Short mmCIF file of C-alpha atoms and ligand atoms in Angstrom, two decimals:
data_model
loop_
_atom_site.label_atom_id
_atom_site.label_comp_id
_atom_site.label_asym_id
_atom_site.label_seq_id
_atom_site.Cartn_x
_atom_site.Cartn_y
_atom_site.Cartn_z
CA UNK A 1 103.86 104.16 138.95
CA UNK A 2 101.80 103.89 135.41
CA UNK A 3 100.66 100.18 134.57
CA UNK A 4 99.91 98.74 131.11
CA UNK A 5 99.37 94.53 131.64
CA UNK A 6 102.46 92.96 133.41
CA UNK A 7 104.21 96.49 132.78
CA UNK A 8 104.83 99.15 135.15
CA UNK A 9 107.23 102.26 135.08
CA UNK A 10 107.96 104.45 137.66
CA UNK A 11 108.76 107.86 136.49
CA UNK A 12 111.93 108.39 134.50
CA UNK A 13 111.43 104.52 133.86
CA UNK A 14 110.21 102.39 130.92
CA UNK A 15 109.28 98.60 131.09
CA UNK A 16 107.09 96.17 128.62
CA UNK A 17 105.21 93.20 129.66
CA UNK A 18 102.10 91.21 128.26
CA UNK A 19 98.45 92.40 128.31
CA UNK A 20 96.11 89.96 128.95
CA UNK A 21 93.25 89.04 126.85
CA UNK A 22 92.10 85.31 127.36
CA UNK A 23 93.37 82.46 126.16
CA UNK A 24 94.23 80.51 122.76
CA UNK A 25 92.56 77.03 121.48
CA UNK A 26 95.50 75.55 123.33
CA UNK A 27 94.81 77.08 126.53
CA UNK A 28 97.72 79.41 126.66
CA UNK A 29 97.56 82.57 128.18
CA UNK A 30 97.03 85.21 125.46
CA UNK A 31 99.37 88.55 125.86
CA UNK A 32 99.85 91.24 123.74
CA UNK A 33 103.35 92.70 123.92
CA UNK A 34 102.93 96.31 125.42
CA UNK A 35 105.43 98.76 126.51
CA UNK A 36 105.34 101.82 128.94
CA UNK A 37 107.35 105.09 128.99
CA UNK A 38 106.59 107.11 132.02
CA UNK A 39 108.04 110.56 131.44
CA UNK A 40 110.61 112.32 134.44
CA UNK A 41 107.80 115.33 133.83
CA UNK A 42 104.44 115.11 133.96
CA UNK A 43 102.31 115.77 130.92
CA UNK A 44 100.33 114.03 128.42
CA UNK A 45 99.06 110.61 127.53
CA UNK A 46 99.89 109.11 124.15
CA UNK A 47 98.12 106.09 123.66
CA UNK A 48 99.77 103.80 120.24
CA UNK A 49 99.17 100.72 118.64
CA UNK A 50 100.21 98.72 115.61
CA UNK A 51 99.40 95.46 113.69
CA UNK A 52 95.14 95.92 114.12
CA UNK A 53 95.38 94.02 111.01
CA UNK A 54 97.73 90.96 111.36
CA UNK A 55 99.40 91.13 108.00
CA UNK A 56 100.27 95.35 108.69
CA UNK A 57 103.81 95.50 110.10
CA UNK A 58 105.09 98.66 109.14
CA UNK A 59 103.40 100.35 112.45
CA UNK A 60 105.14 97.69 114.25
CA UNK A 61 108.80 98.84 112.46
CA UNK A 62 107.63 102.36 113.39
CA UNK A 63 107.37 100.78 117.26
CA UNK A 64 110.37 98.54 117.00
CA UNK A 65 112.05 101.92 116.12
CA UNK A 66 110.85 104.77 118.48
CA UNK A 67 110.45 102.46 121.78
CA UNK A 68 114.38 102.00 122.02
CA UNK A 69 115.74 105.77 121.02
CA UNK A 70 113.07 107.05 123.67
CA UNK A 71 114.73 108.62 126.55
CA UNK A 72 112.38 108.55 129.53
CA UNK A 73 114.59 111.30 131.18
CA UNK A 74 113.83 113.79 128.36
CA UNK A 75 110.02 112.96 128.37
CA UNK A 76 107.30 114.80 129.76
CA UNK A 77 103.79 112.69 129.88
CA UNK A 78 103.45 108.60 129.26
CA UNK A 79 103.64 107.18 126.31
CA UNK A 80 101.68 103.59 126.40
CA UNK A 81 102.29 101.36 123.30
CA UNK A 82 100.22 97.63 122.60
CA UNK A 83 102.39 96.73 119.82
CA UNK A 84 100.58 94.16 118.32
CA UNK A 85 96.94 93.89 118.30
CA UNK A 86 95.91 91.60 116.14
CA UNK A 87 97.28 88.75 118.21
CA UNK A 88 95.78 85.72 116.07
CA UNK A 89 95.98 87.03 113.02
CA UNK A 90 99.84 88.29 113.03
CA UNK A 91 100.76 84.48 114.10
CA UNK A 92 99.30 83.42 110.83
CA UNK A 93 100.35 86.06 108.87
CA UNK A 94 96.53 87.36 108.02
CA UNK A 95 94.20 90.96 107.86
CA UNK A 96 91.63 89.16 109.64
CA UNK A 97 91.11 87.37 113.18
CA UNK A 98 91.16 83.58 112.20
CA UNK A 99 89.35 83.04 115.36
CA UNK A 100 86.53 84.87 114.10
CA UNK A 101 86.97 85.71 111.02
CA UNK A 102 87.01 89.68 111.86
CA UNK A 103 88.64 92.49 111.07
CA UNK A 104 89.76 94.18 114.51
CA UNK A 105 89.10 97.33 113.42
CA UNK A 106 85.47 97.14 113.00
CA UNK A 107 85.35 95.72 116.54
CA UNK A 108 85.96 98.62 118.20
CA UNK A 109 85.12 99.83 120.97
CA UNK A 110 84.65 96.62 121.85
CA UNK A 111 83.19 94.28 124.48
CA UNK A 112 84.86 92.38 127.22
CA UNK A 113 82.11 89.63 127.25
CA UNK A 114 82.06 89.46 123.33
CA UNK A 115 83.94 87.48 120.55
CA UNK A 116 87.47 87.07 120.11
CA UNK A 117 87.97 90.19 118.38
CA UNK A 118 85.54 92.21 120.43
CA UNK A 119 87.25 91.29 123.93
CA UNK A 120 90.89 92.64 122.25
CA UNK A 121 89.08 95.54 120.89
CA UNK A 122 87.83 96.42 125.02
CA UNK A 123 90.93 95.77 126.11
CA UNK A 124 92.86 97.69 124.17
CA UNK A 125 89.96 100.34 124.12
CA UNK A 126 90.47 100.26 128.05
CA UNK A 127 94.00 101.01 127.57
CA UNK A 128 93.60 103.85 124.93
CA UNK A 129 91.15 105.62 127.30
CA UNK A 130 93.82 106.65 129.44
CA UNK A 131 95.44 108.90 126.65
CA UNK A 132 94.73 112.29 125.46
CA UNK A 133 96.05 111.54 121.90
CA UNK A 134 95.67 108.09 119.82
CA UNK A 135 97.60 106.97 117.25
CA UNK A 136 96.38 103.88 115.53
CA UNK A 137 99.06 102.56 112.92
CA UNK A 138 98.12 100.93 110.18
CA UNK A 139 98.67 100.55 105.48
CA UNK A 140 96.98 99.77 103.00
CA UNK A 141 96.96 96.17 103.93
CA UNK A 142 99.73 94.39 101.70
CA UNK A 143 98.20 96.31 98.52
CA UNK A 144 100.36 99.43 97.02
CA UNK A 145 98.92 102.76 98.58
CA UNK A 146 100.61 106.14 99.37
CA UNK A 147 101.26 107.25 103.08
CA UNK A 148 98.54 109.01 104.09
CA UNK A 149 96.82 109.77 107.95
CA UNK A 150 93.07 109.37 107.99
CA UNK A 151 90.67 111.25 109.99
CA UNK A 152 87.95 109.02 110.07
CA UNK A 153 85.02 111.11 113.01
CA UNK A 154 83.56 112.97 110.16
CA UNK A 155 83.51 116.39 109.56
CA UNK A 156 80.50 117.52 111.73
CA UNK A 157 82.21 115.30 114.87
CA UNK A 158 83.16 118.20 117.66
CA UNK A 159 86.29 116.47 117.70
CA UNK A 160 87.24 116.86 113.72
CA UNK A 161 89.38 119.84 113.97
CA UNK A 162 91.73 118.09 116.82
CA UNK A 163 92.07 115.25 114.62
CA UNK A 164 92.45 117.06 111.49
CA UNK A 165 95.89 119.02 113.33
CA UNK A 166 96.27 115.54 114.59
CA UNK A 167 97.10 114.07 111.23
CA UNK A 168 98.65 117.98 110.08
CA UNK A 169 101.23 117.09 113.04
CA UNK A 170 102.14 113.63 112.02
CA UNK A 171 102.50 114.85 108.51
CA UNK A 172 102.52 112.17 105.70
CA UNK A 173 101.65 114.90 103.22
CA UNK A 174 98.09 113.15 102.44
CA UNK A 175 94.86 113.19 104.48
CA UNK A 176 91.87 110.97 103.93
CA UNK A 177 89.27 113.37 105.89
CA UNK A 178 86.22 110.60 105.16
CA UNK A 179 83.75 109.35 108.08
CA UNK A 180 84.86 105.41 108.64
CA UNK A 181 82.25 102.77 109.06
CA UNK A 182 81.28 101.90 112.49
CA UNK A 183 83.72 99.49 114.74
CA UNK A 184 86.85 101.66 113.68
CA UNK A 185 89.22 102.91 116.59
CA UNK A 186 89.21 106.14 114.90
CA UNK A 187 85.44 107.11 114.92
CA UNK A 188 85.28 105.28 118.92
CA UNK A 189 88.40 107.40 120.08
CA UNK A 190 86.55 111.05 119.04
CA UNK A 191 83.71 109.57 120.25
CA UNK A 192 84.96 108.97 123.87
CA UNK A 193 86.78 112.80 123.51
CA UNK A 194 90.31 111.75 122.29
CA UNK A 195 91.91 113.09 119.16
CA UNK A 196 92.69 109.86 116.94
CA UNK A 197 93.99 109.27 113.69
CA UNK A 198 95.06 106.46 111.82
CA UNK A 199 98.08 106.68 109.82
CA UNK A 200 98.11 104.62 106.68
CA UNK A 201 101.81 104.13 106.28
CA UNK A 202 101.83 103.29 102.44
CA UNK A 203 101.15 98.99 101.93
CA UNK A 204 103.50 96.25 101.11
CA UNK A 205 104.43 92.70 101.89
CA UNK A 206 106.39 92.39 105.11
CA UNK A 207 108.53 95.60 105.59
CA UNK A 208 108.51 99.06 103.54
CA UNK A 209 111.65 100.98 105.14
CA UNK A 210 109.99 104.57 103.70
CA UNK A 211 106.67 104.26 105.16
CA UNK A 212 108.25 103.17 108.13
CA UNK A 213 111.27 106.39 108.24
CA UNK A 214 107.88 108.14 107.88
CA UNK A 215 105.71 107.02 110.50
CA UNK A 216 108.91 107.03 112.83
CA UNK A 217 109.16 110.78 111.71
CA UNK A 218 105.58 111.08 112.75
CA UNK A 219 105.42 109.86 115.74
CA UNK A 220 108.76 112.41 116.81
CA UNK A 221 106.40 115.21 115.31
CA UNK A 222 103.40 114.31 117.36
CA UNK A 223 105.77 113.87 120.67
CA UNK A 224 107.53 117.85 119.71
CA UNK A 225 104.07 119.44 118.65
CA UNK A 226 101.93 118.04 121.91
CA UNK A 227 105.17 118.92 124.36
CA UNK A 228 105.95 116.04 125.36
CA UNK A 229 109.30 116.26 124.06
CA UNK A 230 111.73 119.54 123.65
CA UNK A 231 112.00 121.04 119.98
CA UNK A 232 109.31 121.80 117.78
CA UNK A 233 107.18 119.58 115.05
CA UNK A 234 107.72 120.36 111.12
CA UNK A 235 104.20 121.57 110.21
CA UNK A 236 104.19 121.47 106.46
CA UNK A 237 100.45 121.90 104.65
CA UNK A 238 99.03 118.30 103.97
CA UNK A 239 96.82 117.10 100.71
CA UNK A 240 93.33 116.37 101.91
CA UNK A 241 90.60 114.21 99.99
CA UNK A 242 88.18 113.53 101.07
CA UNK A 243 86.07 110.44 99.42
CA UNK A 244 87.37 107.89 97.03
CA UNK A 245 86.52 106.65 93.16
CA UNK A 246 86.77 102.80 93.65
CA UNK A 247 87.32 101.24 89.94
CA UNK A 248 86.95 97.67 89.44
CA UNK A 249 88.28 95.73 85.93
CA UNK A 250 84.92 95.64 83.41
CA UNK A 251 87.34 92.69 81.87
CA UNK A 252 89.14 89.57 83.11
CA UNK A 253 92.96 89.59 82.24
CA UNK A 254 95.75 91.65 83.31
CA UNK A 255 95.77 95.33 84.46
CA UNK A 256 98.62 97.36 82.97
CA UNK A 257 98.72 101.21 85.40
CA UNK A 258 99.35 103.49 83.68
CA UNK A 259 99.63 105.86 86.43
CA UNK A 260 102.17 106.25 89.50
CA UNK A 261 100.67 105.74 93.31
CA UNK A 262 100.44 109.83 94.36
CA UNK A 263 100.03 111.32 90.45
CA UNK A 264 97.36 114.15 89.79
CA UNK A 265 95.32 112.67 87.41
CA UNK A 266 92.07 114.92 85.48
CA UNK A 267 88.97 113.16 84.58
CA UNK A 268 89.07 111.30 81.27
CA UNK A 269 93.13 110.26 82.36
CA UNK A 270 93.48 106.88 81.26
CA UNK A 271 94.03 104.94 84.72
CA UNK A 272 94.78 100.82 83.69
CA UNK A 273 94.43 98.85 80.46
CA UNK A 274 93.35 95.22 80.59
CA UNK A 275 95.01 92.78 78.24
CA UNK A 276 94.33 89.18 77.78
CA UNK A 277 97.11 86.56 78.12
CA UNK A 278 98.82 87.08 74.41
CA UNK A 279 99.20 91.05 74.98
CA UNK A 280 95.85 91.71 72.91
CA UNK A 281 93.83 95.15 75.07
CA UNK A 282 90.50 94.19 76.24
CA UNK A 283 89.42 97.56 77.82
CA UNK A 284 91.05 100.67 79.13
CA UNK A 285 89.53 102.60 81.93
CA UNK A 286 89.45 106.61 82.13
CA UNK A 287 89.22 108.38 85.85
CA UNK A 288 85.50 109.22 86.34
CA UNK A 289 86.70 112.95 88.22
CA UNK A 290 90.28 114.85 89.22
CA UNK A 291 91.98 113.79 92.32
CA UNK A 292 95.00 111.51 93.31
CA UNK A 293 96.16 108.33 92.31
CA UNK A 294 95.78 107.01 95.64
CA UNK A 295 95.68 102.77 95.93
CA UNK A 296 96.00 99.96 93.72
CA UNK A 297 96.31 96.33 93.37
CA UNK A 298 99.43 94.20 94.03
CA UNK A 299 98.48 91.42 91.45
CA UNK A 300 97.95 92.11 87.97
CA UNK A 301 95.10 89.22 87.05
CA UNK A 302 92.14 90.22 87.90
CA UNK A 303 88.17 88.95 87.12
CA UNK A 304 85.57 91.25 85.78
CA UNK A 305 84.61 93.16 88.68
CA UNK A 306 87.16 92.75 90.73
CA UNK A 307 89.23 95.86 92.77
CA UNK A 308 91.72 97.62 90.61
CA UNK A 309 92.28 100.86 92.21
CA UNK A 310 91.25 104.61 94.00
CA UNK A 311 91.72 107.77 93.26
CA UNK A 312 91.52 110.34 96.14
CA UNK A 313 88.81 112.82 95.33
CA UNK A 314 87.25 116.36 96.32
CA UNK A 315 91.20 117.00 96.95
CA UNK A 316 92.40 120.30 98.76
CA UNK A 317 95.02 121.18 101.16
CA UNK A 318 95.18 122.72 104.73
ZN1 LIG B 401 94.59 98.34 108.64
#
C-alpha cells in the first residue's frame, strides 16, 4: 500500500485524497488535492506537482490529462501527483501566497514550523522525497514565453547531468541550464539527490492547449525513457541557453515586438519600439548579444524601466 494524504493505492490501484497542511483564516482544514498511482510492477518513484504559482494552470491541464489515461496495470513504479500547490493563491487567482505574500517557489525546501508558504513547501518537500525523479510544472506566469524545461542545480551540481537528460527526456525543444536563486524546488530536489526539472510550459491567461499537448507529451516521455512504462521516449536534441538579457522600456508608452517568442535574433536586431499614445516612436531597442527571443510582456503600456522582454543567451544544443 503507497500513501500520499487521505490517499492510498494498493498495487495495480490508483486513488486521490487531500494532503494536509493546516488550516485557513476560517478554520477549515486545508488539503491539497493529491493523487496516487501504484504501479502492478515495481519500479520507480515519480514525484509531480503543478500550480506552485497560483495563477499557472497549464501543469494542472497537463495533470487533469495524464492522471485519467494512466493505466495502473501497465505501470511499473508509483507515480505521486500534489496537483495544486499553491493552495491560497489558486483560490484567488494569484502568483503569490496572499497569506504571506510569497512566492512558493522560493520557499522550498521548506519548514513545517514556518510561514504559510514554508509549511506547504515541507510538506510537499516530504512528499517529493520519496521519488527518484521530480517534475515541477510550471510557465512563464500569465506573461508570453516559449516552452522550455529549466535545469536550475547549476552546472558544477553532481546532479547537473541527470537533470540535464531530465529535461532532454521531457523534450520541449528549449533548456534554460541557469543556477535558480535559493528556495526553488529545483536547486532543493538535486540537493537532496533527486533529478528535478521544472518545465516552463509556455505562459498565458487561464489555459494554453499547446503548452499543455506538450507537457502531457512530456510527462509520457519521462514515464517511457525511466521504464516505468513500455515503449520508448522520443529523444530529439534540445536548444540550451543558458543566462538571459532582461530589457526594460528606456521610455513610457507602448511597446510594439518586433520579434516572434522563439526567433534567432543577432546583436544589433531591433527587439520593440516604444510609441507614445498618437503613434509618434519614442525609442527602439536593439538586442545587446545573439540568442533567442525567449519572454515578453502581455501588456503593451509600459513605464520607463519597466520589464519588456528576454532573450535566451550563450545558446547551444545537446
Ligand atoms: Zn512558476
Amino acid at each position: 500500500m503507497i500513501t500520499l494524504g487521505t490517499a492510498s493505492a494498493a498495487p495495480g490501484e490508483i486513488d486521490v485524497g487531500r494532503l494536509e497542511v493546516g488550516e485557513s483564516r476560517d478554520g477549515a482544514t486545508v488539503g491539497l488535492p493529491v493523487a496516487v498511482i501504484n504501479g502492478a510492477s515495481p519500479g520507480k518513484t515519480l514525484y509531480m506537482q503543478a500550480a506552485s504559482d497560483g495563477d499557472e494552470l497549464n501543469g494542472v491541464g497537463v495533470i487533469q490529462r495524464v492522471v485519467p489515461q494512466l493505466d495502473p496495470a501497465e505501470l511499473s513504479g508509483t507515480i505521486l501527483v500534489v496537483g495544486i500547490v499553491n493552495y491560497h493563491a489558486f483560490q484567488v487567482a494569484q502568483h503569490r501566497n496572499p497569506i504571506d505574500d510569497t512566492k512558493m517557489n522560493r520557499a522550498y525546501p521548506g519548514d513545517e514550523r514556518g510561514t504559510s508558504s514554508e509549511r506547504i513547501a515541507a510538506a510537499t518537500f516530504e512528499v517529493a522525497r520519496r521519488a527518484d525523479l521530480i517534475l515541477d510544472l510550471h510557465q512563464g506566469s500569465t506573461s508570453r514565453m516559449i516552452n522550455e524545461v529549466r535545469v536550475r542545480c547549476g552546472r558544477h551540481h553532481r546532479m547537473h547531468a541527470k537533470c540535464l537528460r531530465l529535461a532532454k527526456t521531457f523534450g520541449c525543444g528549449y533548456v534554460l541550464d541557469q543556477k535558480g536563486p535559493d528556495g526553488q524546488l529545483a536547486r532543493a530536489g538535486p540537493d537532496a539527490g533527486i533529478p528535478t526539472i521544472d518545465p516552463e510550459l509556455g505562459g498565458c491567461v487561464g489555459w494554453d492547449e499547446e503548452s499543455i499537448q506538450k507537457g502531457v507529451r512530456g510527462v509520457y516521455n519521462v514515464l517511457h525513457e525511466y521504464g516505468f512504462l513500455d515503449g520508448d521516449a522520443e529523444l530529439e536534441s534540445q536548444t540550451r541557453a543558458r543566462g538571459f538579457d532582461q530589457y526594460g522600456s528606456p521610455a513610457g508608452g507602448l511597446v510594439r515586438f518586433k520579434q516572434e517568442l522563439g526567433n534567432e535574433v543577432s546583436a544589433g536586431d531591433v527587439l520593440f519600439e516604444v510609441t507614445d499614445v498618437f503613434g509618434q516612436l519614442k525609442a527602439r531597442v536593439t538586442a545587446d548579444h545573439a540568442g533567442i527571443f525567449w519572454r515578453s510582456r502581455r501588456l503593451p503600456q509600459v513605464a520607463t524601466g519597466e520589464y519588456v522582454c528576454s532573450v535566451g543567451i550563450n545558446t547551444d544544443t545537446y
